[in-house]
Short mmCIF file of C-alpha atoms and ligand atoms in Angstrom, two decimals:
data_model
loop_
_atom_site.label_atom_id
_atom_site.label_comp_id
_atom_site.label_asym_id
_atom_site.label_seq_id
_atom_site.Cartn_x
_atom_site.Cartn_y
_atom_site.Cartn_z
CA UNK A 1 22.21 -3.81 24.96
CA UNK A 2 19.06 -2.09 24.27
CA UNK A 3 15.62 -3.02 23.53
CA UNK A 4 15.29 -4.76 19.66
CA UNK A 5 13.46 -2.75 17.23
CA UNK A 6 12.71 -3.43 13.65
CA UNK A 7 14.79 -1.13 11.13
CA UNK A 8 14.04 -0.63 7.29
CA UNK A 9 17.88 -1.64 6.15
CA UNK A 10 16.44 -1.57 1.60
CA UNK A 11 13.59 -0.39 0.23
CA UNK A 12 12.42 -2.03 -3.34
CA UNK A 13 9.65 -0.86 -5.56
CA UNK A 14 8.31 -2.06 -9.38
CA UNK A 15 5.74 -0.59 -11.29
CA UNK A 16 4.81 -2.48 -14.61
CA UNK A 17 6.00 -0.58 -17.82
CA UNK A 18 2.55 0.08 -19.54
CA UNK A 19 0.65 3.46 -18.54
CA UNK A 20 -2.69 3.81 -18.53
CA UNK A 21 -3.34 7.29 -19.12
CA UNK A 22 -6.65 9.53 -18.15
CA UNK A 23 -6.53 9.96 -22.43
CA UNK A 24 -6.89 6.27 -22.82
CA UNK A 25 -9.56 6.05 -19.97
CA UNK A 26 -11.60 8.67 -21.93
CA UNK A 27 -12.04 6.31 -24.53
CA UNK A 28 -13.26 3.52 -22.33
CA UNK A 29 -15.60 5.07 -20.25
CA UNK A 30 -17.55 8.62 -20.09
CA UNK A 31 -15.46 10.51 -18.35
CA UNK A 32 -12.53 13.50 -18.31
CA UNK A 33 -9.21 13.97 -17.68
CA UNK A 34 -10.17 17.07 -15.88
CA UNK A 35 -12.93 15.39 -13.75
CA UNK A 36 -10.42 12.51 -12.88
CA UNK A 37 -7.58 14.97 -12.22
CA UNK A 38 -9.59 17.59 -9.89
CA UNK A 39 -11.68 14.55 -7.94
CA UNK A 40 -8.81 12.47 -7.37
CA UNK A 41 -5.35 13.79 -8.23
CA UNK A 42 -4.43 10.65 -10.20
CA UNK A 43 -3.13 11.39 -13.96
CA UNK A 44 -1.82 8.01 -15.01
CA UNK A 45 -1.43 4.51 -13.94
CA UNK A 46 0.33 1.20 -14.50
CA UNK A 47 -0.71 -1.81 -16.09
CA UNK A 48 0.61 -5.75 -15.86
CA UNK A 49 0.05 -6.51 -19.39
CA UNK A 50 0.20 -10.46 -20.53
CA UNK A 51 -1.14 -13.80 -20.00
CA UNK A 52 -0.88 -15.41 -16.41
CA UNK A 53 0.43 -12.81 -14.49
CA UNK A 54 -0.14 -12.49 -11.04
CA UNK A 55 0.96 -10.46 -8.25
CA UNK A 56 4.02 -12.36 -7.78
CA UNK A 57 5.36 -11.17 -11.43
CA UNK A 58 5.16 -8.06 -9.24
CA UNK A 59 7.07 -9.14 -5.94
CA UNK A 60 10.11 -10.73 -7.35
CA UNK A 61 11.84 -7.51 -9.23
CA UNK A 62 10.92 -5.69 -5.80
CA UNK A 63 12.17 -8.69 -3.90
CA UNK A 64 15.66 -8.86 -5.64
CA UNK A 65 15.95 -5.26 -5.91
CA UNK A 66 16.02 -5.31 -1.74
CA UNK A 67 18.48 -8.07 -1.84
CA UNK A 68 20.90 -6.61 -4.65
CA UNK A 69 20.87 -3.33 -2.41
CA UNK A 70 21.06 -4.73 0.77
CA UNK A 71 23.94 -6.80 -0.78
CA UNK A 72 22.14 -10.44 0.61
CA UNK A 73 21.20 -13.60 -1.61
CA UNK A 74 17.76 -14.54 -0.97
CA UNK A 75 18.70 -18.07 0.96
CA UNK A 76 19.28 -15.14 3.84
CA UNK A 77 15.45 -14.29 4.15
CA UNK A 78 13.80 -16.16 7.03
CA UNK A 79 10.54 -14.71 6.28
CA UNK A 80 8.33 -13.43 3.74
CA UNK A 81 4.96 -11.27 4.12
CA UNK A 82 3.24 -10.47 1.30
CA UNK A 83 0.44 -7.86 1.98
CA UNK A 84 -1.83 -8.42 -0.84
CA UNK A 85 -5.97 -8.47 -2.07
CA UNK A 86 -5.15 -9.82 -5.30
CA UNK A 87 -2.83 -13.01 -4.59
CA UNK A 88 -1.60 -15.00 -7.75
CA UNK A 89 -4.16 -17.67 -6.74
CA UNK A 90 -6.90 -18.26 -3.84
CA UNK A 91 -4.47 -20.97 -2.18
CA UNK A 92 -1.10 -21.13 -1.93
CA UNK A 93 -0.15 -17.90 -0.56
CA UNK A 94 1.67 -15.40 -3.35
CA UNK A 95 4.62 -15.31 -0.34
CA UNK A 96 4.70 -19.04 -1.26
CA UNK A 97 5.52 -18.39 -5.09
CA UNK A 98 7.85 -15.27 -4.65
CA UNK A 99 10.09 -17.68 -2.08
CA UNK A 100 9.85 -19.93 -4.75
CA UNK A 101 10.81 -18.13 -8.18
CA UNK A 102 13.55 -15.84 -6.00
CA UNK A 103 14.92 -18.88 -4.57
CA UNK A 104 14.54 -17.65 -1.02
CA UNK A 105 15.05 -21.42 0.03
CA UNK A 106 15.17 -21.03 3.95
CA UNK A 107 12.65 -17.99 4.30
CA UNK A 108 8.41 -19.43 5.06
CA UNK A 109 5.86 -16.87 4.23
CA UNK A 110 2.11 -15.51 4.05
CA UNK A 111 -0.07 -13.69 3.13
CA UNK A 112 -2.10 -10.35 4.54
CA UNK A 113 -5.32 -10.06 3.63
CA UNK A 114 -6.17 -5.84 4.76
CA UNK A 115 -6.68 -3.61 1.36
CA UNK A 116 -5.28 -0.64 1.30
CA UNK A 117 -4.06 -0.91 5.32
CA UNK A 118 -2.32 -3.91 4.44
CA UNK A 119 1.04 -3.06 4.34
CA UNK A 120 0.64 -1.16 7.79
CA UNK A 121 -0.76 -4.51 9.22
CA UNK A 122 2.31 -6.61 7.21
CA UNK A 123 5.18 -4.20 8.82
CA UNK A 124 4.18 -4.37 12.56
CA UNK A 125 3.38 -8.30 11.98
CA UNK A 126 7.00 -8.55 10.68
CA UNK A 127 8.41 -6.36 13.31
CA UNK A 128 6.98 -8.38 15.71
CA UNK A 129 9.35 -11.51 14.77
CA UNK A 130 12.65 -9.15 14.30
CA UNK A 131 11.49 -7.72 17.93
CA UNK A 132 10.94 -11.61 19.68
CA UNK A 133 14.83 -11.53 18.75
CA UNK A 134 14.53 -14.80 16.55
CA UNK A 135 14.49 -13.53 12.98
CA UNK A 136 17.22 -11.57 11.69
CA UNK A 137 15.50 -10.58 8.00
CA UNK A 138 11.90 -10.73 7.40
CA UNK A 139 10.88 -9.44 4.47
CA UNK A 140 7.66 -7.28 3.76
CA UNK A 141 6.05 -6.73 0.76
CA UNK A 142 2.90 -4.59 -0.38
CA UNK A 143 1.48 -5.37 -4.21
CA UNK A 144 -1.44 -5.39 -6.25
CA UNK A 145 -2.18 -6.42 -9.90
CA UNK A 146 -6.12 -4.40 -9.30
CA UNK A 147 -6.13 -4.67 -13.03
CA UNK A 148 -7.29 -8.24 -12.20
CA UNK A 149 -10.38 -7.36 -10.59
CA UNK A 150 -10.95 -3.92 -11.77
CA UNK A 151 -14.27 -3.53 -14.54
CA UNK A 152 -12.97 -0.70 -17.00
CA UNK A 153 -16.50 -0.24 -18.13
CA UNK A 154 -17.16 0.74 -14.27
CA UNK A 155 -15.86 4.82 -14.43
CA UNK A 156 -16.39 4.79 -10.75
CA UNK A 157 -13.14 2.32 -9.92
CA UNK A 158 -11.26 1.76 -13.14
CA UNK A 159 -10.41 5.42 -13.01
CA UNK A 160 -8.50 5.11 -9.63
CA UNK A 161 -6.68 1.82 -9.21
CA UNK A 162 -3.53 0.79 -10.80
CA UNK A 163 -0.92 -1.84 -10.41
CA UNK A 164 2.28 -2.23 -8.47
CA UNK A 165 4.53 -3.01 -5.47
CA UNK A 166 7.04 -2.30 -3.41
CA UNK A 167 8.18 -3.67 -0.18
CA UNK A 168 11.13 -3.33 2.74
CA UNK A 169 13.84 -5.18 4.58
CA UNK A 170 13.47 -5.73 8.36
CA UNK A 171 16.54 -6.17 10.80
CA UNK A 172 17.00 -5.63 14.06
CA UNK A 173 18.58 -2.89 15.41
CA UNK A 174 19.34 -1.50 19.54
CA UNK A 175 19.41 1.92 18.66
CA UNK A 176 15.91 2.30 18.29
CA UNK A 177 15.97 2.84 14.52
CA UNK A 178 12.74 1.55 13.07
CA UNK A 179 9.20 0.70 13.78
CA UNK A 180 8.59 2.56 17.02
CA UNK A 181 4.75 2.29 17.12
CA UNK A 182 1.73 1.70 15.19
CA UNK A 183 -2.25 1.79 16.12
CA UNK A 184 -4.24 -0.11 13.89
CA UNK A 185 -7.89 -0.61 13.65
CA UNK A 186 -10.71 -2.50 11.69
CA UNK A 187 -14.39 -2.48 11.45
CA UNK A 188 -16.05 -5.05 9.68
CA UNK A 189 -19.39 -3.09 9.03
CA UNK A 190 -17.54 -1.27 6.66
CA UNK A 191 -17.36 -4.37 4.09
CA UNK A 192 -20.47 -3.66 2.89
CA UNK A 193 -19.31 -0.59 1.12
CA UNK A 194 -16.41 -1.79 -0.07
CA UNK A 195 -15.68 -5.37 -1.58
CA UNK A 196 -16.17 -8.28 -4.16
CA UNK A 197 -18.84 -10.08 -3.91
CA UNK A 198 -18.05 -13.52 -5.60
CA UNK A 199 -15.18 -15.85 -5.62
CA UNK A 200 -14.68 -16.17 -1.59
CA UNK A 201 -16.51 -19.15 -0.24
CA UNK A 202 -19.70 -17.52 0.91
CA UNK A 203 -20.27 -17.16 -3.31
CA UNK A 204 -18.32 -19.22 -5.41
CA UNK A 205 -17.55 -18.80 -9.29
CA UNK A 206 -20.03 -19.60 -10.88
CA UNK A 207 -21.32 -18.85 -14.28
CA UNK A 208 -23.82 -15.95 -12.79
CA UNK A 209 -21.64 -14.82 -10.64
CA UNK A 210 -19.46 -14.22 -14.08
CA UNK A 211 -22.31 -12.71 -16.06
CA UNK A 212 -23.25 -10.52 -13.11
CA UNK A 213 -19.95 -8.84 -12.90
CA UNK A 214 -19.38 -10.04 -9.52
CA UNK A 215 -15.87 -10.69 -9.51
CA UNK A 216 -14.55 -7.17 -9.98
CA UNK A 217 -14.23 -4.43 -7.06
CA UNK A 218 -17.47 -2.70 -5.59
CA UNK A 219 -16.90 0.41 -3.96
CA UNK A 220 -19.59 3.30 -2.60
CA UNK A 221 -17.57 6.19 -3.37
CA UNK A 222 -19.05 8.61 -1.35
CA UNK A 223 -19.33 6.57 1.97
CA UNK A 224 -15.70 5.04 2.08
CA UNK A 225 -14.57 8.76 1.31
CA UNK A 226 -16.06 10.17 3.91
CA UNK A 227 -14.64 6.99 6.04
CA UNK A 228 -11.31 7.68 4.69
CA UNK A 229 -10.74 11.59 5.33
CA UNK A 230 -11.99 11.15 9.14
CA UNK A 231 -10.33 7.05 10.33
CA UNK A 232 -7.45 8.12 8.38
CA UNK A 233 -6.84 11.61 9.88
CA UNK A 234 -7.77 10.49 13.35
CA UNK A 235 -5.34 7.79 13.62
CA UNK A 236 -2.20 9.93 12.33
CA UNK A 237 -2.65 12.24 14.75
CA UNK A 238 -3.55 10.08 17.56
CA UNK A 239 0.30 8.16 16.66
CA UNK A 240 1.92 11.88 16.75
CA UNK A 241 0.02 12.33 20.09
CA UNK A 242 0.80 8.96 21.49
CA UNK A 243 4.45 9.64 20.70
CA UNK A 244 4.59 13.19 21.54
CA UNK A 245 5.12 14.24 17.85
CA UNK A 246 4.74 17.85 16.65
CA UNK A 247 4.11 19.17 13.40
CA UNK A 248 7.93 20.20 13.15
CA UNK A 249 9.03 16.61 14.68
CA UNK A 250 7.52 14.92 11.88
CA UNK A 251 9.41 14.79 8.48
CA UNK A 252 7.12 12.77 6.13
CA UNK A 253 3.89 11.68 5.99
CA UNK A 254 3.75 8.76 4.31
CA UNK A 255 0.01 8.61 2.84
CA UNK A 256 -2.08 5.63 1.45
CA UNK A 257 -2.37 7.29 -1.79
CA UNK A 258 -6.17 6.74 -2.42
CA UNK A 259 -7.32 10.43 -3.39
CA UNK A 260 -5.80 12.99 -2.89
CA UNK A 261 -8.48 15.09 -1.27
CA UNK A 262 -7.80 12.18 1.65
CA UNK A 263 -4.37 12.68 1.71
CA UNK A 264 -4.83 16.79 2.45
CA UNK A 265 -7.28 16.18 4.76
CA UNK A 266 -4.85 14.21 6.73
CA UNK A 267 -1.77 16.23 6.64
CA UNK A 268 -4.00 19.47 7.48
CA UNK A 269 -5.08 17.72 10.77
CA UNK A 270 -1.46 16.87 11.30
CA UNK A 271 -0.53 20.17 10.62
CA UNK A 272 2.16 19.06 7.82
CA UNK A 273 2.71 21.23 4.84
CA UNK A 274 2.93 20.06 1.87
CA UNK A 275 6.47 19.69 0.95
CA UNK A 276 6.45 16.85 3.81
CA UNK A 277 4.04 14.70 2.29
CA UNK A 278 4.84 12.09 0.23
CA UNK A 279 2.87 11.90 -2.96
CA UNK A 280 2.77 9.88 -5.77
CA UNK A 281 -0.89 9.00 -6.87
CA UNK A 282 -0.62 11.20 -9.99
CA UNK A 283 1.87 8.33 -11.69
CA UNK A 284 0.26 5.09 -9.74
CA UNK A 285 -3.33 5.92 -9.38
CA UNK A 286 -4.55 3.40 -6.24
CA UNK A 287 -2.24 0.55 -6.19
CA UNK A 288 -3.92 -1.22 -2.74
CA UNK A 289 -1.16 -2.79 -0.75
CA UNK A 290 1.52 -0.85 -2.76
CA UNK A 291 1.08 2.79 -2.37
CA UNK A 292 2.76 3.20 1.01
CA UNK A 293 6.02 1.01 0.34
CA UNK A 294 5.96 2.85 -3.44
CA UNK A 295 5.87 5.85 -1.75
CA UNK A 296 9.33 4.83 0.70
CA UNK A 297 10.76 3.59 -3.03
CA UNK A 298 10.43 7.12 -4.62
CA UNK A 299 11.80 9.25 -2.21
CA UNK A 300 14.88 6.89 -0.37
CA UNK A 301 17.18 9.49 -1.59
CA UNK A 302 15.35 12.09 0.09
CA UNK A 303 14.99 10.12 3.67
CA UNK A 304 18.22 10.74 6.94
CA UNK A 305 18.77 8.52 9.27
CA UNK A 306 16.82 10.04 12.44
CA UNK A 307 13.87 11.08 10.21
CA UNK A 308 10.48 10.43 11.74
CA UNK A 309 7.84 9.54 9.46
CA UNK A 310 4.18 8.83 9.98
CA UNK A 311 2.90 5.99 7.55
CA UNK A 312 -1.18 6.51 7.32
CA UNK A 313 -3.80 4.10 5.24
CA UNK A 314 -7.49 3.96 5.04
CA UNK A 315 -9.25 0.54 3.31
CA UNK A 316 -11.42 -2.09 2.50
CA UNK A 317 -12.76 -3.95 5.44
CA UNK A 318 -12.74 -1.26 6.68
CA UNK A 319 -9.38 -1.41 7.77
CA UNK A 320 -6.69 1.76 9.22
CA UNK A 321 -4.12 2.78 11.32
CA UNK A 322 -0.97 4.99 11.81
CA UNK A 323 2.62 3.88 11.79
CA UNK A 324 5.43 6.12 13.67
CA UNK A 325 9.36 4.94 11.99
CA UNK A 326 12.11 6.20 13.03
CA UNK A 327 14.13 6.41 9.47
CA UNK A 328 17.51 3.87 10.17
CA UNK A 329 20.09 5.69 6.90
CA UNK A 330 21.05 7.83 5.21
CA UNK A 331 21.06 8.06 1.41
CA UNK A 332 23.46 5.75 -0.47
O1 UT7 B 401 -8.21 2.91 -1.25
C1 UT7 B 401 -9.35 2.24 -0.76
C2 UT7 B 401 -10.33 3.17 -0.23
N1 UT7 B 401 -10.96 3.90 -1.30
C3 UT7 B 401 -11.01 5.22 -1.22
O2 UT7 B 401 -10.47 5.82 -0.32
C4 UT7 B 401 -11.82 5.92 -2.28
C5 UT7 B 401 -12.70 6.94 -1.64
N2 UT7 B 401 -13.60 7.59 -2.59
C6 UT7 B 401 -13.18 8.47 -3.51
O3 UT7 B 401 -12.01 8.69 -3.68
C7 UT7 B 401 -14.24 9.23 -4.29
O4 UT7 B 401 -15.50 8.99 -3.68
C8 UT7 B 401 -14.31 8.85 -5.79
C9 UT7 B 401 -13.07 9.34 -6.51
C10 UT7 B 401 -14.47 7.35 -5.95
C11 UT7 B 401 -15.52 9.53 -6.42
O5 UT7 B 401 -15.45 10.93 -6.22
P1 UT7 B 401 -16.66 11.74 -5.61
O6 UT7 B 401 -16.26 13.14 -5.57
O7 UT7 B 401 -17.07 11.10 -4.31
O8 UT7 B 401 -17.77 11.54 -6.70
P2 UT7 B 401 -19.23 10.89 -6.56
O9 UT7 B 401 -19.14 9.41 -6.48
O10 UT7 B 401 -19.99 11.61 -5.52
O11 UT7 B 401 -19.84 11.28 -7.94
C12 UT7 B 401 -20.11 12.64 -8.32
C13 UT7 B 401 -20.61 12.67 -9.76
C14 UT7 B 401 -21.72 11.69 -10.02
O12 UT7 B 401 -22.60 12.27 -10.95
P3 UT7 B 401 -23.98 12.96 -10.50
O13 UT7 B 401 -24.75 11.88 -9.79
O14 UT7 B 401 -23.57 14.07 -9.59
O15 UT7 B 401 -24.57 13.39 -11.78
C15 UT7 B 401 -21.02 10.53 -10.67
O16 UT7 B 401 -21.85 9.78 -11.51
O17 UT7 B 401 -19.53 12.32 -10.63
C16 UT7 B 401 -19.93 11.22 -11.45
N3 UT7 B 401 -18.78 10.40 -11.73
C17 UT7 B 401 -17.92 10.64 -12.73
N4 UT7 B 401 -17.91 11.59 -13.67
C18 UT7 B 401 -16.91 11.57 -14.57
C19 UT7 B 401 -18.34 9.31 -11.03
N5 UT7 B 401 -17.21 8.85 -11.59
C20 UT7 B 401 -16.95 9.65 -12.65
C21 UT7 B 401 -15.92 9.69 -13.60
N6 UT7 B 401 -15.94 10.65 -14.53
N7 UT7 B 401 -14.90 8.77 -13.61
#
């Protein structure tokens, strides 16, 4: 029997009904369609409208939808990740409530704190337990409500981040269908360009902290850009390298869908056109830990079994890396 590897067997994705348009941001901030469109590629975005809901309101429709496809009831899950900045609440994890409301009654869970790389960091953490040969599902999730710590008076952010999630079931398979490699990286100076700067421990709630707008997301624009286009390109092509990838090998880039200046620069230093990248920021805007599963969610019909794709993310923290998968079906 060969070596254990950790193959995508479902893909599930939900993006809240309620768009938020570049029309409607016009109105709330000084800015343009055109300027939004040209800078950033993102035309719309989704919204989680109504009181009390968190991420999780997110997770469960993606959860079940894996389950319903994959034809398993949730008591099957062993394990839930849940790759997430924006978790329902501080403490208990949101893979704590999503167990909960799907009744996944024998899975235990957390949570991955790593922006916009967290669903990179979430899949090779799961793999890791389908690999030691003791889990046979693990479940991985990447979602965001950003409209929960997003200041629409701000036309820096509020113009780029929208809500969502999707996520993936893990299984093992001998054929060596799945996660193949990944090279991920962090930096911690990067934090101070991009983060919120009240709420952790280090500067609790408080009512300044409220009246100075601390709780929603800072971001220096130009400096995590400029982070983003080289971290992000560099580790995509150091996977395709690593695994003796060419240009023609690869079938998808998979992008963090962040701007979509980033995502060109990326595939050009991959040497990918452009009908083999995925791309999906002009419907979702920036949805943090959702963008790359989303991204699996809208093309599945498009993906073989044998296809190799290159998952890429750039994020807060800073935080990167490169995924290589090794696509395990075909269409259903
Ligand atoms: O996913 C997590 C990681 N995050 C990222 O990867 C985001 C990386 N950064 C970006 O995508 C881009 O830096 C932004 C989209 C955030 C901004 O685009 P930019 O081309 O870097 O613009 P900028 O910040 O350099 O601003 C250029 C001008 C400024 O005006 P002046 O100083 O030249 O007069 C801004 O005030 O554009 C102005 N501006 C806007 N104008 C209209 C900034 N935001 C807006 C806006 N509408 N929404």
């Amino acid at each position: 029997m060969g070596k254990i590897t950790a193959a995508i067997t479902a893909v599930g994705g939900y993006v809240p009904d309620y768009i938020l348009s570049n029309k409607e941001l016009e109105t709330l901030v000084d800015t343009t369609d055109e300027w939004i469109t040209t800078r950033t590629g993102i035309k719309e975005r989704r919204i989680l409208k109504g009181a009390d809901k968190g991420t999780s309101e997110i997770c469960v429709p993606v959860a079940q939808e894996i389950c319903r496809k994959r034809g398993i009831s949730p008591e099957e899950i062993d394990l839930l990740i849940v790759a997430t900045v924006t978790p329902d609440m501080v403490f208990p994890a949101t893979a704590n409530v999503v167990t909960d409301k799907i009744g996944a009654k024998n899975a235990w869970g957390f949570d991955i704190n790593a922006a916009c790389s967290g669903f990179l960091y979430a899949l090779d953490t799961g793999a890791r337990f389908i690999e030691s040969g003791r889990y046979k599902k693990v479940m991985v999730i990447g979602a965001d409500k950003m409209s929960a710590i997003i200041d629409y008076s701000d036309r820096s952010t509020c113009i780029i981040f929208g809500d969502g999630g999707a996520g993936v079931l893990l299984e093992p398979d001998t054929e060596g269908y799945g996660l193949v490699d990944s090279i991920l990286r962090s930096d911690g100076h990067g934090r101070e360009f991009l983060h919120m700067k009240a709420g952790g421990s280090a500067r609790p709630a408080s009512i300044e902290t409220v009246t100075n707008k601390e709780h929603y997301v800072y971001q220096e624009g130009k400096t995590v850009f400029k982070y983003a286009v080289a971290n992000m390109a560099e580790a995509a092509h150091d996977i395709m390298q690593r695994n003796q990838l060419t240009s023609d090998s690869v079938r998808w880039l998979v992008p963090h869908q962040a701007n979509k200046r980033i995502i060109d620069a990326t595939a050009q230093r991959m040497g990918l056109p452009e009908e083999k990248v995925m791309m999906n920021i002009q419907r979702y805007g920036n949805t943090t830990g959702g963008t790359i599963p989303l991204c699996l969610w809208d093309y599945e019909k498009q993906l073989k079994k044998g296809d190799n794709l290159v998952l890429a993310a750039f994020g807060g923290g800073f935080t990167w890396g490169a995924s290589y998968i090794k696509w395990a079906y075909d269409p259903k």
